Structure formats: structure tokens, C-alpha cells
Amino acid sequence: MSGTVTSSTGTAASASPGGSVAAQTGSAALNSLSGNFSDFLTLLMTQLQNQDPSSPMDSNQFTSELVQFSSVEQQINTNSDLTQLIQLTQASQVEQSSAMLGKQVVVNSTQLSLQSGTASINFNTTAAEPVAISVTNASGAQVASATMTSTAGSNTWTWNGRTGNGSTEPDGAYTVSVTALGPNGTTTAVPFTVTGTATSVTNNSGTVDLQMGGLTLPFSDVVSVGG
């Protein structure tokens, strides 16, 4: 199913046309099978009309071939029905998820999305400890870093897009890491989530994707949706 769902924010959530291609493929397969079956029946009738009465054809053979044609037809029809069901399910997911457009969304991602000059991550530590945060651009260059002492439990860090030399990075997706700094120079990666504003939802070749500004990720990475 193809089409576009537009939210109240005016941002579109679209469905992929891939389903119509699958439907056309199923139709072509049925047409091909029908043509082959017609040829088979014509050949069978010719053989029956010209068979040697003293040595008639084995009926088991062409009966088996008829059963095989019927089985293939049923499989093609089943595949077509499953394709339509998948299309309807995906379209429903896109329509339902479009309700989150313009809302704050928490996702599992190794990248944050700088939107309108701000981005946030969330992480938990079991105790207060020094934590280092690093942000790199698409080229792998570090554009921002911070060191803070976390609190036991939930922590939030917000980036305003500023770099170490005082310049401002453009909106987009940036890779981020959070590392706990232990004694004797030991380091431990700290799991985190990313918060941003949902801007679009798309059906990309059967996979429902969420976009937060310049960051695109599978819908399955969504942890929660705020107001």
C-alpha cells in the first residue's frame, strides 16, 4: 500500500510503494501458471486422443501433475494474501506512529540529534562517579566533550551545539559516547538513551523508521514517547 499520512504538525509520514510491486509479482506468477496449465491440458488432451488403445497412458502420472499445479496455485495465492496482510499491517503502523510527530521521543541510539541547536542524552550510574562525554561528527572528529560527576541514578546531559573553540555545529546527527572514569585510569562504557523530537515516520522497504531531525533509526529503537 502506498500513500502519505500527514500529521497535525504538517510533517508527512509516508508508506513505501514496495507492496504494489509484490502484488504485481504475484499476479504475474498466477498468469504464468495459468498459461502453463492451459498448455498442459492441451498436451494432455492430444495425448489421450492419440494414445494406443492397447497400451493406454498411466493415469497416475497426469493426475500427479494436476495435483502439483493445484498445489503451486494455492501457494501463490497464500503468498499474495500474506503480502496484502503485511502491507495493511505496515500501513497501520505508519498511521498509528504518525501520532507521535512533534513529540519528545526517547530512543536507543549511539547517535544524538542536534535539533534547533539542542540535544539530550540520558544515562544511569549506580553511584556518583566521574563521567566523560564525547561527541564526534560524521568525519569522526571530536566536536564537543564534557566531564561531569554523575549522581546515583538517572542523569541527563544536554548539548547546545557549541564546540570547544566556541563555534556552533549545524543541526544533524552526531555520534556520542559516555564513559565512566574509574580509579587508576580505568574506563567503562555507560549505556545511554537519546531524547529528541520526532519529525517523521516512514515505511522504508517494509521497515518502519522514525526520524528525529537528521537522525533516522528503526521504530523498534523507540523506548518511550512524551508529550
mmCIF file with all atom_site columns, C-alpha atoms in Angstrom:
data_model
loop_
_atom_site.group_PDB
_atom_site.id
_atom_site.type_symbol
_atom_site.label_atom_id
_atom_site.label_alt_id
_atom_site.label_comp_id
_atom_site.label_asym_id
_atom_site.label_entity_id
_atom_site.label_seq_id
_atom_site.pdbx_PDB_ins_code
_atom_site.Cartn_x
_atom_site.Cartn_y
_atom_site.Cartn_z
_atom_site.occupancy
_atom_site.B_iso_or_equiv
_atom_site.pdbx_formal_charge
_atom_site.auth_seq_id
_atom_site.auth_comp_id
_atom_site.auth_asym_id
_atom_site.auth_atom_id
_atom_site.pdbx_PDB_model_num
ATOM 1   C CA . MET A 1 1   ? 0.000  0.000   0.000   1.00 0.00 ? 1   MET A CA 1
ATOM 2   C CA . SER A 1 2   ? 1.350  3.378   -0.918  1.00 0.00 ? 2   SER A CA 1
ATOM 3   C CA . GLY A 1 3   ? 0.281  6.787   0.270   1.00 0.00 ? 3   GLY A CA 1
ATOM 4   C CA . THR A 1 4   ? 1.031  9.627   2.633   1.00 0.00 ? 4   THR A CA 1
ATOM 5   C CA . VAL A 1 5   ? -0.240 10.286  6.141   1.00 0.00 ? 5   VAL A CA 1
ATOM 6   C CA . THR A 1 6   ? 0.094  13.888  7.284   1.00 0.00 ? 6   THR A CA 1
ATOM 7   C CA . SER A 1 7   ? 0.085  14.782  10.948  1.00 0.00 ? 7   SER A CA 1
ATOM 8   C CA . SER A 1 8   ? -1.345 17.878  12.557  1.00 0.00 ? 8   SER A CA 1
ATOM 9   C CA . THR A 1 9   ? 2.181  19.310  12.588  1.00 0.00 ? 9   THR A CA 1
ATOM 10  C CA . GLY A 1 10  ? 2.266  19.242  8.812   1.00 0.00 ? 10  GLY A CA 1
ATOM 11  C CA . THR A 1 11  ? 5.087  16.686  8.679   1.00 0.00 ? 11  THR A CA 1
ATOM 12  C CA . ALA A 1 12  ? 4.429  13.682  6.483   1.00 0.00 ? 12  ALA A CA 1
ATOM 13  C CA . ALA A 1 13  ? 4.622  10.008  7.376   1.00 0.00 ? 13  ALA A CA 1
ATOM 14  C CA . SER A 1 14  ? 4.800  8.003   4.179   1.00 0.00 ? 14  SER A CA 1
ATOM 15  C CA . ALA A 1 15  ? 4.347  4.368   3.171   1.00 0.00 ? 15  ALA A CA 1
ATOM 16  C CA . SER A 1 16  ? 6.619  2.613   0.691   1.00 0.00 ? 16  SER A CA 1
ATOM 17  C CA . PRO A 1 17  ? 5.282  1.574   -2.784  1.00 0.00 ? 17  PRO A CA 1
ATOM 18  C CA . GLY A 1 18  ? 7.109  -1.755  -2.421  1.00 0.00 ? 18  GLY A CA 1
ATOM 19  C CA . GLY A 1 19  ? 3.849  -3.546  -1.615  1.00 0.00 ? 19  GLY A CA 1
ATOM 20  C CA . SER A 1 20  ? 2.354  -2.811  -5.043  1.00 0.00 ? 20  SER A CA 1
ATOM 21  C CA . VAL A 1 21  ? 5.440  -4.340  -6.666  1.00 0.00 ? 21  VAL A CA 1
ATOM 22  C CA . ALA A 1 22  ? 4.946  -7.527  -4.658  1.00 0.00 ? 22  ALA A CA 1
ATOM 23  C CA . ALA A 1 23  ? 1.283  -7.645  -5.703  1.00 0.00 ? 23  ALA A CA 1
ATOM 24  C CA . GLN A 1 24  ? 2.240  -7.284  -9.355  1.00 0.00 ? 24  GLN A CA 1
ATOM 25  C CA . THR A 1 25  ? 4.774  -10.100 -8.976  1.00 0.00 ? 25  THR A CA 1
ATOM 26  C CA . GLY A 1 26  ? 2.108  -12.395 -7.519  1.00 0.00 ? 26  GLY A CA 1
ATOM 27  C CA . SER A 1 27  ? -0.293 -11.553 -10.328 1.00 0.00 ? 27  SER A CA 1
ATOM 28  C CA . ALA A 1 28  ? 2.385  -12.268 -12.933 1.00 0.00 ? 28  ALA A CA 1
ATOM 29  C CA . ALA A 1 29  ? 3.108  -15.629 -11.304 1.00 0.00 ? 29  ALA A CA 1
ATOM 30  C CA . LEU A 1 30  ? -0.558 -16.593 -11.427 1.00 0.00 ? 30  LEU A CA 1
ATOM 31  C CA . ASN A 1 31  ? -0.823 -15.536 -15.084 1.00 0.00 ? 31  ASN A CA 1
ATOM 32  C CA . SER A 1 32  ? 2.260  -17.592 -15.935 1.00 0.00 ? 32  SER A CA 1
ATOM 33  C CA . LEU A 1 33  ? 0.905  -20.615 -14.071 1.00 0.00 ? 33  LEU A CA 1
ATOM 34  C CA . SER A 1 34  ? -2.438 -20.282 -15.842 1.00 0.00 ? 34  SER A CA 1
ATOM 35  C CA . GLY A 1 35  ? -0.712 -20.238 -19.235 1.00 0.00 ? 35  GLY A CA 1
ATOM 36  C CA . ASN A 1 36  ? 1.374  -23.293 -18.363 1.00 0.00 ? 36  ASN A CA 1
ATOM 37  C CA . PHE A 1 37  ? -1.686 -25.133 -17.063 1.00 0.00 ? 37  PHE A CA 1
ATOM 38  C CA . SER A 1 38  ? -3.576 -24.399 -20.288 1.00 0.00 ? 38  SER A CA 1
ATOM 39  C CA . ASP A 1 39  ? -0.662 -25.752 -22.331 1.00 0.00 ? 39  ASP A CA 1
ATOM 40  C CA . PHE A 1 40  ? -0.544 -28.822 -20.095 1.00 0.00 ? 40  PHE A CA 1
ATOM 41  C CA . LEU A 1 41  ? -4.249 -29.547 -20.603 1.00 0.00 ? 41  LEU A CA 1
ATOM 42  C CA . THR A 1 42  ? -3.925 -29.121 -24.372 1.00 0.00 ? 42  THR A CA 1
ATOM 43  C CA . LEU A 1 43  ? -0.975 -31.535 -24.455 1.00 0.00 ? 43  LEU A CA 1
ATOM 44  C CA . LEU A 1 44  ? -2.808 -33.994 -22.210 1.00 0.00 ? 44  LEU A CA 1
ATOM 45  C CA . MET A 1 45  ? -5.914 -33.998 -24.440 1.00 0.00 ? 45  MET A CA 1
ATOM 46  C CA . THR A 1 46  ? -3.744 -34.531 -27.516 1.00 0.00 ? 46  THR A CA 1
ATOM 47  C CA . GLN A 1 47  ? -2.017 -37.490 -25.842 1.00 0.00 ? 47  GLN A CA 1
ATOM 48  C CA . LEU A 1 48  ? -5.333 -39.011 -24.790 1.00 0.00 ? 48  LEU A CA 1
ATOM 49  C CA . GLN A 1 49  ? -6.777 -38.675 -28.287 1.00 0.00 ? 49  GLN A CA 1
ATOM 50  C CA . ASN A 1 50  ? -3.742 -40.295 -29.890 1.00 0.00 ? 50  ASN A CA 1
ATOM 51  C CA . GLN A 1 51  ? -2.894 -42.935 -27.295 1.00 0.00 ? 51  GLN A CA 1
ATOM 52  C CA . ASP A 1 52  ? -2.551 -46.599 -28.213 1.00 0.00 ? 52  ASP A CA 1
ATOM 53  C CA . PRO A 1 53  ? -5.773 -48.331 -27.024 1.00 0.00 ? 53  PRO A CA 1
ATOM 54  C CA . SER A 1 54  ? -3.774 -51.480 -26.360 1.00 0.00 ? 54  SER A CA 1
ATOM 55  C CA . SER A 1 55  ? -1.344 -49.557 -24.140 1.00 0.00 ? 55  SER A CA 1
ATOM 56  C CA . PRO A 1 56  ? -3.232 -46.646 -22.515 1.00 0.00 ? 56  PRO A CA 1
ATOM 57  C CA . MET A 1 57  ? -1.482 -43.845 -20.644 1.00 0.00 ? 57  MET A CA 1
ATOM 58  C CA . ASP A 1 58  ? -0.786 -44.183 -16.939 1.00 0.00 ? 58  ASP A CA 1
ATOM 59  C CA . SER A 1 59  ? -3.448 -42.027 -15.275 1.00 0.00 ? 59  SER A CA 1
ATOM 60  C CA . ASN A 1 60  ? -1.370 -41.723 -12.117 1.00 0.00 ? 60  ASN A CA 1
ATOM 61  C CA . GLN A 1 61  ? 1.210  -39.586 -13.909 1.00 0.00 ? 61  GLN A CA 1
ATOM 62  C CA . PHE A 1 62  ? -1.065 -36.845 -15.204 1.00 0.00 ? 62  PHE A CA 1
ATOM 63  C CA . THR A 1 63  ? -3.135 -36.957 -12.006 1.00 0.00 ? 63  THR A CA 1
ATOM 64  C CA . SER A 1 64  ? 0.050  -36.251 -10.049 1.00 0.00 ? 64  SER A CA 1
ATOM 65  C CA . GLU A 1 65  ? 0.874  -33.345 -12.376 1.00 0.00 ? 65  GLU A CA 1
ATOM 66  C CA . LEU A 1 66  ? -2.616 -31.902 -11.895 1.00 0.00 ? 66  LEU A CA 1
ATOM 67  C CA . VAL A 1 67  ? -2.148 -32.074 -8.124  1.00 0.00 ? 67  VAL A CA 1
ATOM 68  C CA . GLN A 1 68  ? 1.208  -30.299 -8.433  1.00 0.00 ? 68  GLN A CA 1
ATOM 69  C CA . PHE A 1 69  ? -0.339 -27.465 -10.486 1.00 0.00 ? 69  PHE A CA 1
ATOM 70  C CA . SER A 1 70  ? -3.088 -27.087 -7.876  1.00 0.00 ? 70  SER A CA 1
ATOM 71  C CA . SER A 1 71  ? -0.544 -27.024 -5.045  1.00 0.00 ? 71  SER A CA 1
ATOM 72  C CA . VAL A 1 72  ? 1.556  -24.320 -6.735  1.00 0.00 ? 72  VAL A CA 1
ATOM 73  C CA . GLU A 1 73  ? -1.568 -22.219 -7.349  1.00 0.00 ? 73  GLU A CA 1
ATOM 74  C CA . GLN A 1 74  ? -2.531 -22.457 -3.683  1.00 0.00 ? 74  GLN A CA 1
ATOM 75  C CA . GLN A 1 75  ? 0.975  -21.436 -2.595  1.00 0.00 ? 75  GLN A CA 1
ATOM 76  C CA . ILE A 1 76  ? 0.929  -18.390 -4.896  1.00 0.00 ? 76  ILE A CA 1
ATOM 77  C CA . ASN A 1 77  ? -2.477 -17.346 -3.568  1.00 0.00 ? 77  ASN A CA 1
ATOM 78  C CA . THR A 1 78  ? -1.268 -17.818 0.030   1.00 0.00 ? 78  THR A CA 1
ATOM 79  C CA . ASN A 1 79  ? 1.804  -15.680 -0.633  1.00 0.00 ? 79  ASN A CA 1
ATOM 80  C CA . SER A 1 80  ? -0.361 -12.964 -2.185  1.00 0.00 ? 80  SER A CA 1
ATOM 81  C CA . ASP A 1 81  ? -2.681 -12.970 0.848   1.00 0.00 ? 81  ASP A CA 1
ATOM 82  C CA . LEU A 1 82  ? 0.302  -12.749 3.220   1.00 0.00 ? 82  LEU A CA 1
ATOM 83  C CA . THR A 1 83  ? 1.745  -9.874  1.187   1.00 0.00 ? 83  THR A CA 1
ATOM 84  C CA . GLN A 1 84  ? -1.541 -7.956  1.448   1.00 0.00 ? 84  GLN A CA 1
ATOM 85  C CA . LEU A 1 85  ? -1.693 -8.630  5.206   1.00 0.00 ? 85  LEU A CA 1
ATOM 86  C CA . ILE A 1 86  ? 1.869  -7.344  5.668   1.00 0.00 ? 86  ILE A CA 1
ATOM 87  C CA . GLN A 1 87  ? 1.050  -4.238  3.610   1.00 0.00 ? 87  GLN A CA 1
ATOM 88  C CA . LEU A 1 88  ? -2.006 -3.489  5.755   1.00 0.00 ? 88  LEU A CA 1
ATOM 89  C CA . THR A 1 89  ? -0.033 -4.055  8.976   1.00 0.00 ? 89  THR A CA 1
ATOM 90  C CA . GLN A 1 90  ? 2.790  -1.758  7.865   1.00 0.00 ? 90  GLN A CA 1
ATOM 91  C CA . ALA A 1 91  ? 0.365  0.949   6.747   1.00 0.00 ? 91  ALA A CA 1
ATOM 92  C CA . SER A 1 92  ? -1.395 0.713   10.115  1.00 0.00 ? 92  SER A CA 1
ATOM 93  C CA . GLN A 1 93  ? 1.934  1.067   11.937  1.00 0.00 ? 93  GLN A CA 1
ATOM 94  C CA . VAL A 1 94  ? 2.793  4.184   9.957   1.00 0.00 ? 94  VAL A CA 1
ATOM 95  C CA . GLU A 1 95  ? -0.621 5.753   10.595  1.00 0.00 ? 95  GLU A CA 1
ATOM 96  C CA . GLN A 1 96  ? -0.518 4.971   14.324  1.00 0.00 ? 96  GLN A CA 1
ATOM 97  C CA . SER A 1 97  ? 3.072  6.123   14.783  1.00 0.00 ? 97  SER A CA 1
ATOM 98  C CA . SER A 1 98  ? 2.339  9.410   12.994  1.00 0.00 ? 98  SER A CA 1
ATOM 99  C CA . ALA A 1 99  ? 0.579  10.471  16.225  1.00 0.00 ? 99  ALA A CA 1
ATOM 100 C CA . MET A 1 100 ? 3.989  10.890  17.861  1.00 0.00 ? 100 MET A CA 1
ATOM 101 C CA . LEU A 1 101 ? 5.180  13.519  15.377  1.00 0.00 ? 101 LEU A CA 1
ATOM 102 C CA . GLY A 1 102 ? 6.224  16.714  17.147  1.00 0.00 ? 102 GLY A CA 1
ATOM 103 C CA . LYS A 1 103 ? 6.549  14.917  20.490  1.00 0.00 ? 103 LYS A CA 1
ATOM 104 C CA . GLN A 1 104 ? 9.606  14.173  22.593  1.00 0.00 ? 104 GLN A CA 1
ATOM 105 C CA . VAL A 1 105 ? 10.853 10.637  21.937  1.00 0.00 ? 105 VAL A CA 1
ATOM 106 C CA . VAL A 1 106 ? 13.420 8.610   23.875  1.00 0.00 ? 106 VAL A CA 1
ATOM 107 C CA . VAL A 1 107 ? 15.361 6.117   21.731  1.00 0.00 ? 107 VAL A CA 1
ATOM 108 C CA . ASN A 1 108 ? 18.225 3.664   21.954  1.00 0.00 ? 108 ASN A CA 1
ATOM 109 C CA . SER A 1 109 ? 20.950 5.038   19.701  1.00 0.00 ? 109 SER A CA 1
ATOM 110 C CA . THR A 1 110 ? 24.698 5.671   19.577  1.00 0.00 ? 110 THR A CA 1
ATOM 111 C CA . GLN A 1 111 ? 23.919 8.995   17.905  1.00 0.00 ? 111 GLN A CA 1
ATOM 112 C CA . LEU A 1 112 ? 22.168 12.088  19.167  1.00 0.00 ? 112 LEU A CA 1
ATOM 113 C CA . SER A 1 113 ? 20.218 14.506  17.011  1.00 0.00 ? 113 SER A CA 1
ATOM 114 C CA . LEU A 1 114 ? 21.021 18.206  17.282  1.00 0.00 ? 114 LEU A CA 1
ATOM 115 C CA . GLN A 1 115 ? 17.684 19.909  16.616  1.00 0.00 ? 115 GLN A CA 1
ATOM 116 C CA . SER A 1 116 ? 17.291 23.682  16.744  1.00 0.00 ? 116 SER A CA 1
ATOM 117 C CA . GLY A 1 117 ? 20.664 23.835  18.485  1.00 0.00 ? 117 GLY A CA 1
ATOM 118 C CA . THR A 1 118 ? 19.982 21.365  21.304  1.00 0.00 ? 118 THR A CA 1
ATOM 119 C CA . ALA A 1 119 ? 20.297 17.644  22.011  1.00 0.00 ? 119 ALA A CA 1
ATOM 120 C CA . SER A 1 120 ? 19.996 15.496  25.138  1.00 0.00 ? 120 SER A CA 1
ATOM 121 C CA . ILE A 1 121 ? 21.092 12.097  26.379  1.00 0.00 ? 121 ILE A CA 1
ATOM 122 C CA . ASN A 1 122 ? 20.080 10.164  29.494  1.00 0.00 ? 122 ASN A CA 1
ATOM 123 C CA . PHE A 1 123 ? 22.102 7.628   31.466  1.00 0.00 ? 123 PHE A CA 1
ATOM 124 C CA . ASN A 1 124 ? 22.150 5.890   34.830  1.00 0.00 ? 124 ASN A CA 1
ATOM 125 C CA . THR A 1 125 ? 25.015 5.205   37.226  1.00 0.00 ? 125 THR A CA 1
ATOM 126 C CA . THR A 1 126 ? 24.855 3.192   40.407  1.00 0.00 ? 126 THR A CA 1
ATOM 127 C CA . ALA A 1 127 ? 26.898 5.744   42.345  1.00 0.00 ? 127 ALA A CA 1
ATOM 128 C CA . ALA A 1 128 ? 28.261 9.253   41.971  1.00 0.00 ? 128 ALA A CA 1
ATOM 129 C CA . GLU A 1 129 ? 31.331 8.997   39.750  1.00 0.00 ? 129 GLU A CA 1
ATOM 130 C CA . PRO A 1 130 ? 33.298 10.994  37.148  1.00 0.00 ? 130 PRO A CA 1
ATOM 131 C CA . VAL A 1 131 ? 31.863 10.609  33.651  1.00 0.00 ? 131 VAL A CA 1
ATOM 132 C CA . ALA A 1 132 ? 33.315 11.732  30.299  1.00 0.00 ? 132 ALA A CA 1
ATOM 133 C CA . ILE A 1 133 ? 31.078 12.514  27.326  1.00 0.00 ? 133 ILE A CA 1
ATOM 134 C CA . SER A 1 134 ? 32.370 12.821  23.781  1.00 0.00 ? 134 SER A CA 1
ATOM 135 C CA . VAL A 1 135 ? 30.574 13.999  20.619  1.00 0.00 ? 135 VAL A CA 1
ATOM 136 C CA . THR A 1 136 ? 32.028 13.392  17.153  1.00 0.00 ? 136 THR A CA 1
ATOM 137 C CA . ASN A 1 137 ? 30.837 14.430  13.697  1.00 0.00 ? 137 ASN A CA 1
ATOM 138 C CA . ALA A 1 138 ? 30.351 12.303  10.583  1.00 0.00 ? 138 ALA A CA 1
ATOM 139 C CA . SER A 1 139 ? 34.080 12.538  9.814   1.00 0.00 ? 139 SER A CA 1
ATOM 140 C CA . GLY A 1 140 ? 34.989 11.108  13.226  1.00 0.00 ? 140 GLY A CA 1
ATOM 141 C CA . ALA A 1 141 ? 36.394 14.388  14.544  1.00 0.00 ? 141 ALA A CA 1
ATOM 142 C CA . GLN A 1 142 ? 35.538 15.288  18.123  1.00 0.00 ? 142 GLN A CA 1
ATOM 143 C CA . VAL A 1 143 ? 33.452 18.459  18.189  1.00 0.00 ? 143 VAL A CA 1
ATOM 144 C CA . ALA A 1 144 ? 32.467 18.564  21.862  1.00 0.00 ? 144 ALA A CA 1
ATOM 145 C CA . SER A 1 145 ? 33.392 16.934  25.144  1.00 0.00 ? 145 SER A CA 1
ATOM 146 C CA . ALA A 1 146 ? 32.421 17.238  28.776  1.00 0.00 ? 146 ALA A CA 1
ATOM 147 C CA . THR A 1 147 ? 33.434 15.797  32.124  1.00 0.00 ? 147 THR A CA 1
ATOM 148 C CA . MET A 1 148 ? 30.958 15.698  34.975  1.00 0.00 ? 148 MET A CA 1
ATOM 149 C CA . THR A 1 149 ? 30.288 13.912  38.208  1.00 0.00 ? 149 THR A CA 1
ATOM 150 C CA . SER A 1 150 ? 27.137 11.861  37.895  1.00 0.00 ? 150 SER A CA 1
ATOM 151 C CA . THR A 1 151 ? 24.595 11.297  40.611  1.00 0.00 ? 151 THR A CA 1
ATOM 152 C CA . ALA A 1 152 ? 23.471 7.843   41.679  1.00 0.00 ? 152 ALA A CA 1
ATOM 153 C CA . GLY A 1 153 ? 20.517 7.018   39.444  1.00 0.00 ? 153 GLY A CA 1
ATOM 154 C CA . SER A 1 154 ? 19.241 8.998   36.462  1.00 0.00 ? 154 SER A CA 1
ATOM 155 C CA . ASN A 1 155 ? 21.373 11.665  34.776  1.00 0.00 ? 155 ASN A CA 1
ATOM 156 C CA . THR A 1 156 ? 20.773 13.985  31.816  1.00 0.00 ? 156 THR A CA 1
ATOM 157 C CA . TRP A 1 157 ? 23.322 15.815  29.687  1.00 0.00 ? 157 TRP A CA 1
ATOM 158 C CA . THR A 1 158 ? 22.302 18.472  27.181  1.00 0.00 ? 158 THR A CA 1
ATOM 159 C CA . TRP A 1 159 ? 24.443 19.738  24.325  1.00 0.00 ? 159 TRP A CA 1
ATOM 160 C CA . ASN A 1 160 ? 23.839 23.194  22.840  1.00 0.00 ? 160 ASN A CA 1
ATOM 161 C CA . GLY A 1 161 ? 25.819 22.541  19.703  1.00 0.00 ? 161 GLY A CA 1
ATOM 162 C CA . ARG A 1 162 ? 28.843 24.533  20.898  1.00 0.00 ? 162 ARG A CA 1
ATOM 163 C CA . THR A 1 163 ? 32.330 23.190  20.204  1.00 0.00 ? 163 THR A CA 1
ATOM 164 C CA . GLY A 1 164 ? 35.448 23.518  22.322  1.00 0.00 ? 164 GLY A CA 1
ATOM 165 C CA . ASN A 1 165 ? 36.618 26.570  20.353  1.00 0.00 ? 165 ASN A CA 1
ATOM 166 C CA . GLY A 1 166 ? 33.297 28.374  20.762  1.00 0.00 ? 166 GLY A CA 1
ATOM 167 C CA . SER A 1 167 ? 31.853 27.769  17.296  1.00 0.00 ? 167 SER A CA 1
ATOM 168 C CA . THR A 1 168 ? 28.415 26.220  16.754  1.00 0.00 ? 168 THR A CA 1
ATOM 169 C CA . GLU A 1 169 ? 27.791 22.962  14.914  1.00 0.00 ? 169 GLU A CA 1
ATOM 170 C CA . PRO A 1 170 ? 24.841 22.702  12.490  1.00 0.00 ? 170 PRO A CA 1
ATOM 171 C CA . ASP A 1 171 ? 21.797 20.595  13.263  1.00 0.00 ? 171 ASP A CA 1
ATOM 172 C CA . GLY A 1 172 ? 22.210 16.939  12.378  1.00 0.00 ? 172 GLY A CA 1
ATOM 173 C CA . ALA A 1 173 ? 23.242 13.530  13.696  1.00 0.00 ? 173 ALA A CA 1
ATOM 174 C CA . TYR A 1 174 ? 26.377 13.168  15.824  1.00 0.00 ? 174 TYR A CA 1
ATOM 175 C CA . THR A 1 175 ? 27.947 10.109  17.419  1.00 0.00 ? 175 THR A CA 1
ATOM 176 C CA . VAL A 1 176 ? 28.119 10.235  21.199  1.00 0.00 ? 176 VAL A CA 1
ATOM 177 C CA . SER A 1 177 ? 29.777 8.126   23.887  1.00 0.00 ? 177 SER A CA 1
ATOM 178 C CA . VAL A 1 178 ? 29.541 8.104   27.676  1.00 0.00 ? 178 VAL A CA 1
ATOM 179 C CA . THR A 1 179 ? 32.413 6.688   29.714  1.00 0.00 ? 179 THR A CA 1
ATOM 180 C CA . ALA A 1 180 ? 32.760 6.226   33.469  1.00 0.00 ? 180 ALA A CA 1
ATOM 181 C CA . LEU A 1 181 ? 36.241 7.181   34.695  1.00 0.00 ? 181 LEU A CA 1
ATOM 182 C CA . GLY A 1 182 ? 37.360 4.729   37.346  1.00 0.00 ? 182 GLY A CA 1
ATOM 183 C CA . PRO A 1 183 ? 40.415 4.688   39.623  1.00 0.00 ? 183 PRO A CA 1
ATOM 184 C CA . ASN A 1 184 ? 43.856 4.043   38.169  1.00 0.00 ? 184 ASN A CA 1
ATOM 185 C CA . GLY A 1 185 ? 42.703 5.304   34.765  1.00 0.00 ? 185 GLY A CA 1
ATOM 186 C CA . THR A 1 186 ? 40.193 2.529   34.109  1.00 0.00 ? 186 THR A CA 1
ATOM 187 C CA . THR A 1 187 ? 37.221 3.362   31.907  1.00 0.00 ? 187 THR A CA 1
ATOM 188 C CA . THR A 1 188 ? 33.811 1.736   31.453  1.00 0.00 ? 188 THR A CA 1
ATOM 189 C CA . ALA A 1 189 ? 31.236 2.454   28.763  1.00 0.00 ? 189 ALA A CA 1
ATOM 190 C CA . VAL A 1 190 ? 27.946 3.680   30.204  1.00 0.00 ? 190 VAL A CA 1
ATOM 191 C CA . PRO A 1 191 ? 24.690 2.775   28.366  1.00 0.00 ? 191 PRO A CA 1
ATOM 192 C CA . PHE A 1 192 ? 22.509 5.742   27.469  1.00 0.00 ? 192 PHE A CA 1
ATOM 193 C CA . THR A 1 193 ? 19.401 6.793   25.600  1.00 0.00 ? 193 THR A CA 1
ATOM 194 C CA . VAL A 1 194 ? 18.837 9.793   23.355  1.00 0.00 ? 194 VAL A CA 1
ATOM 195 C CA . THR A 1 195 ? 15.978 12.290  23.553  1.00 0.00 ? 195 THR A CA 1
ATOM 196 C CA . GLY A 1 196 ? 14.731 14.286  20.583  1.00 0.00 ? 196 GLY A CA 1
ATOM 197 C CA . THR A 1 197 ? 11.660 15.462  18.687  1.00 0.00 ? 197 THR A CA 1
ATOM 198 C CA . ALA A 1 198 ? 10.025 13.059  16.226  1.00 0.00 ? 198 ALA A CA 1
ATOM 199 C CA . THR A 1 199 ? 9.818  14.734  12.813  1.00 0.00 ? 199 THR A CA 1
ATOM 200 C CA . SER A 1 200 ? 8.650  11.925  10.506  1.00 0.00 ? 200 SER A CA 1
ATOM 201 C CA . VAL A 1 201 ? 7.790  8.239   10.289  1.00 0.00 ? 201 VAL A CA 1
ATOM 202 C CA . THR A 1 202 ? 8.344  6.291   7.068   1.00 0.00 ? 202 THR A CA 1
ATOM 203 C CA . ASN A 1 203 ? 7.841  2.768   5.745   1.00 0.00 ? 203 ASN A CA 1
ATOM 204 C CA . ASN A 1 204 ? 11.222 2.020   4.224   1.00 0.00 ? 204 ASN A CA 1
ATOM 205 C CA . SER A 1 205 ? 11.079 -1.251  2.239   1.00 0.00 ? 205 SER A CA 1
ATOM 206 C CA . GLY A 1 206 ? 8.994  -2.927  4.911   1.00 0.00 ? 206 GLY A CA 1
ATOM 207 C CA . THR A 1 207 ? 10.766 -1.384  7.905   1.00 0.00 ? 207 THR A CA 1
ATOM 208 C CA . VAL A 1 208 ? 9.059  1.416   9.833   1.00 0.00 ? 208 VAL A CA 1
ATOM 209 C CA . ASP A 1 209 ? 11.654 4.116   10.538  1.00 0.00 ? 209 ASP A CA 1
ATOM 210 C CA . LEU A 1 210 ? 11.500 7.117   12.865  1.00 0.00 ? 210 LEU A CA 1
ATOM 211 C CA . GLN A 1 211 ? 13.301 10.324  12.005  1.00 0.00 ? 211 GLN A CA 1
ATOM 212 C CA . MET A 1 212 ? 14.408 12.884  14.594  1.00 0.00 ? 212 MET A CA 1
ATOM 213 C CA . GLY A 1 213 ? 15.776 15.731  12.539  1.00 0.00 ? 213 GLY A CA 1
ATOM 214 C CA . GLY A 1 214 ? 18.909 14.355  10.864  1.00 0.00 ? 214 GLY A CA 1
ATOM 215 C CA . LEU A 1 215 ? 18.803 11.040  12.750  1.00 0.00 ? 215 LEU A CA 1
ATOM 216 C CA . THR A 1 216 ? 16.939 8.077   11.244  1.00 0.00 ? 216 THR A CA 1
ATOM 217 C CA . LEU A 1 217 ? 16.530 4.801   13.152  1.00 0.00 ? 217 LEU A CA 1
ATOM 218 C CA . PRO A 1 218 ? 14.232 1.761   13.256  1.00 0.00 ? 218 PRO A CA 1
ATOM 219 C CA . PHE A 1 219 ? 10.943 2.232   15.051  1.00 0.00 ? 219 PHE A CA 1
ATOM 220 C CA . SER A 1 220 ? 11.926 -0.715  17.268  1.00 0.00 ? 220 SER A CA 1
ATOM 221 C CA . ASP A 1 221 ? 14.583 1.535   18.901  1.00 0.00 ? 221 ASP A CA 1
ATOM 222 C CA . VAL A 1 222 ? 11.898 3.770   20.444  1.00 0.00 ? 222 VAL A CA 1
ATOM 223 C CA . VAL A 1 223 ? 11.860 3.474   24.245  1.00 0.00 ? 223 VAL A CA 1
ATOM 224 C CA . SER A 1 224 ? 9.128  5.967   25.138  1.00 0.00 ? 224 SER A CA 1
ATOM 225 C CA . VAL A 1 225 ? 7.102  8.888   23.797  1.00 0.00 ? 225 VAL A CA 1
ATOM 226 C CA . GLY A 1 226 ? 6.489  12.024  25.827  1.00 0.00 ? 226 GLY A CA 1
ATOM 227 C CA . GLY A 1 227 ? 4.023  14.859  25.461  1.00 0.00 ? 227 GLY A CA 1
#
